[in-house]
Short mmCIF file of C-alpha atoms in Angstrom, two decimals:
data_model
loop_
_atom_site.label_atom_id
_atom_site.label_comp_id
_atom_site.label_asym_id
_atom_site.label_seq_id
_atom_site.Cartn_x
_atom_site.Cartn_y
_atom_site.Cartn_z
CA MET S 1 0.01 0.23 0.04
CA ASP S 2 0.86 4.08 -0.29
CA SER S 3 1.79 5.39 2.80
CA ILE S 4 0.09 8.73 3.20
CA ILE S 5 2.08 10.00 6.48
CA SER S 6 5.58 8.72 7.24
CA ILE S 7 7.33 9.46 10.34
CA LYS S 8 11.35 8.71 10.65
CA ARG S 9 12.61 8.46 13.95
CA LEU S 10 10.54 11.66 15.44
CA SER S 11 11.59 13.41 18.29
CA LYS S 12 10.13 15.93 20.42
CA THR S 13 12.49 17.42 24.09
CA TYR S 14 10.44 20.58 25.55
CA ASN S 15 12.40 23.33 26.89
CA SER S 16 12.11 21.76 30.29
CA GLY S 17 13.88 18.72 29.05
CA PHE S 18 10.38 16.61 28.91
CA GLU S 19 11.61 14.12 26.35
CA ALA S 20 7.46 14.14 24.65
CA LEU S 21 8.61 11.70 21.73
CA LYS S 22 11.25 8.63 22.12
CA THR S 23 11.80 7.79 18.41
CA VAL S 24 8.90 6.96 16.83
CA ASP S 25 8.72 5.53 13.39
CA LEU S 26 5.56 5.52 11.94
CA GLU S 27 4.13 4.86 8.20
CA ILE S 28 0.45 5.35 7.85
CA ASN S 29 -1.25 3.98 4.64
CA ARG S 30 -3.95 6.07 2.38
CA GLY S 31 -7.63 4.51 3.64
CA GLU S 32 -6.04 3.89 6.33
CA ILE S 33 -7.82 4.25 10.08
CA LEU S 34 -5.60 4.62 13.32
CA ALA S 35 -5.92 5.47 17.15
CA LEU S 36 -3.98 6.45 19.26
CA LEU S 37 -4.50 5.40 22.55
CA GLY S 38 -2.32 5.64 25.83
CA PRO S 39 -2.02 7.20 29.22
CA ASN S 40 -2.22 10.92 29.82
CA GLY S 41 1.27 12.14 29.13
CA ALA S 42 2.19 9.68 26.38
CA GLY S 43 2.72 11.87 23.65
CA LYS S 44 -0.62 11.73 21.19
CA THR S 45 -1.10 15.06 21.28
CA THR S 46 2.43 16.00 20.51
CA LEU S 47 2.45 13.60 17.90
CA ILE S 48 -0.54 14.82 16.57
CA SER S 49 0.55 18.28 16.59
CA THR S 50 4.18 17.66 15.40
CA ILE S 51 2.03 15.61 11.98
CA CYS S 52 -0.24 19.07 11.57
CA GLY S 53 2.90 21.15 12.48
CA ILE S 54 1.52 22.51 15.26
CA ILE S 55 4.74 22.17 17.38
CA SER S 56 8.21 21.74 15.92
CA PRO S 57 9.75 17.80 15.71
CA SER S 58 13.71 18.15 18.13
CA SER S 59 14.76 15.49 15.18
CA GLY S 60 13.26 13.06 12.40
CA SER S 61 11.20 13.26 9.46
CA VAL S 62 7.69 13.28 9.15
CA THR S 63 5.94 13.40 5.56
CA VAL S 64 2.55 13.76 3.95
CA ASP S 65 1.69 12.38 0.66
CA GLY S 66 5.84 12.20 0.05
CA PHE S 67 6.81 15.90 1.39
CA ASP S 68 7.68 17.33 4.28
CA ILE S 69 6.08 18.23 7.20
CA ILE S 70 9.17 21.78 7.21
CA SER S 71 10.24 22.32 4.14
CA ASP S 72 6.41 22.07 1.97
CA PHE S 73 4.73 23.39 5.26
CA ARG S 74 1.74 25.08 2.98
CA LYS S 75 1.83 22.26 0.91
CA THR S 76 1.25 20.22 3.65
CA ARG S 77 -0.94 22.30 5.90
CA SER S 78 -3.56 22.04 3.38
CA MET S 79 -3.55 18.45 3.00
CA ILE S 80 -4.23 17.74 7.19
CA VAL S 81 -7.22 19.14 8.73
CA LEU S 82 -7.26 18.78 12.93
CA VAL S 83 -11.01 18.58 14.17
CA PRO S 84 -10.09 19.92 18.00
CA GLN S 85 -12.19 18.14 21.26
CA GLU S 86 -13.62 22.02 21.93
CA LEU S 87 -16.43 23.25 19.66
CA THR S 88 -14.85 26.46 17.93
CA LEU S 89 -17.38 27.48 16.23
CA GLY S 90 -19.43 31.38 15.96
CA ALA S 91 -22.37 31.10 17.48
CA PHE S 92 -25.06 33.20 15.21
CA ASP S 93 -23.47 31.92 12.07
CA THR S 94 -25.26 29.23 10.16
CA VAL S 95 -24.20 25.84 9.23
CA TRP S 96 -24.16 26.55 6.06
CA GLY S 97 -22.01 30.00 6.09
CA THR S 98 -19.83 28.32 8.22
CA VAL S 99 -18.68 25.29 6.08
CA ARG S 100 -18.32 27.30 2.82
CA PHE S 101 -16.62 29.65 4.96
CA SER S 102 -13.55 27.36 6.00
CA ARG S 103 -13.34 25.72 2.20
CA GLY S 104 -12.91 29.53 1.55
CA LEU S 105 -10.44 29.27 4.40
CA PHE S 106 -7.84 27.25 2.67
CA GLY S 107 -7.89 28.56 -1.13
CA SER S 108 -10.66 25.86 -2.77
CA LYS S 109 -13.07 27.44 -4.90
CA ARG S 110 -16.49 27.68 -4.31
CA ASP S 111 -18.39 23.93 -5.12
CA ASP S 112 -22.20 24.17 -3.35
CA ALA S 113 -22.26 20.45 -4.96
CA TYR S 114 -19.93 18.85 -2.50
CA LEU S 115 -20.93 21.02 0.12
CA GLU S 116 -23.99 20.21 -0.05
CA GLN S 117 -23.76 16.36 -0.17
CA LEU S 118 -21.53 16.15 2.85
CA LEU S 119 -24.15 18.18 4.64
CA LYS S 120 -26.81 15.10 3.19
CA ASP S 121 -23.94 12.84 4.37
CA LEU S 122 -23.97 14.58 7.91
CA SER S 123 -27.38 14.49 8.37
CA LEU S 124 -27.04 18.45 9.02
CA PHE S 125 -28.29 19.32 5.46
CA ASP S 126 -32.01 19.94 6.85
CA LYS S 127 -30.15 22.38 9.49
CA LYS S 128 -28.38 24.22 6.40
CA ASP S 129 -29.88 27.52 7.51
CA SER S 130 -29.90 27.15 11.24
CA GLU S 131 -27.80 29.15 13.59
CA VAL S 132 -24.77 26.56 15.04
CA ARG S 133 -26.69 28.28 18.79
CA THR S 134 -29.25 26.70 17.83
CA LEU S 135 -28.30 22.81 17.42
CA SER S 136 -27.61 20.18 19.72
CA GLY S 137 -24.36 19.02 21.14
CA GLY S 138 -23.90 16.48 18.99
CA MET S 139 -25.16 18.44 15.89
CA LYS S 140 -22.31 21.11 16.96
CA ARG S 141 -19.49 18.63 16.72
CA ARG S 142 -20.65 16.89 13.05
CA VAL S 143 -21.00 20.91 12.10
CA LEU S 144 -16.60 20.73 13.18
CA ILE S 145 -16.52 17.80 10.89
CA ALA S 146 -18.22 19.25 7.93
CA LYS S 147 -15.94 22.10 8.50
CA ALA S 148 -13.09 20.18 8.52
CA LEU S 149 -13.84 18.55 5.64
CA SER S 150 -15.59 21.20 3.33
CA HIS S 151 -11.59 21.93 1.84
CA GLU S 152 -11.28 18.08 0.82
CA PRO S 153 -8.22 17.14 3.04
CA LYS S 154 -6.10 14.22 2.40
CA VAL S 155 -5.76 13.10 6.04
CA LEU S 156 -8.57 13.94 8.89
CA PHE S 157 -7.37 13.84 12.42
CA LEU S 158 -10.18 13.74 15.49
CA ASP S 159 -8.77 14.97 18.54
#
């Protein structure tokens, strides 16, 4: 299979001296679903944050679809999306406006047909004109996922 993420000898030591990642080697193939499990402090968030380009590694390398996360950071950041744990939505924005705006943030061309299908797939289309603040917690989470998928990334992280 073809790897989408390749991690080689990745380490991260914070200024405090805490070693969050100790020589991680990992290949994630296209279409593969991977769950990171472990206790608090195991390095799960550090690993995801490094792949996403939020944290710089101390050593090692990460490539996404063959592009290095440091030297090709603009390219790799456009291919990856992270859905956060916290709800980070504008309360008075509509579902449609929120998702459409997110697509534009990544420089993707307008594609209302894609966004309509995305909202249908996430059972949100009937709420497309609703303000986000009126939705249940579960629906708000689905809006976060719709926002993340709006620009058609190659890699999706759910935190």
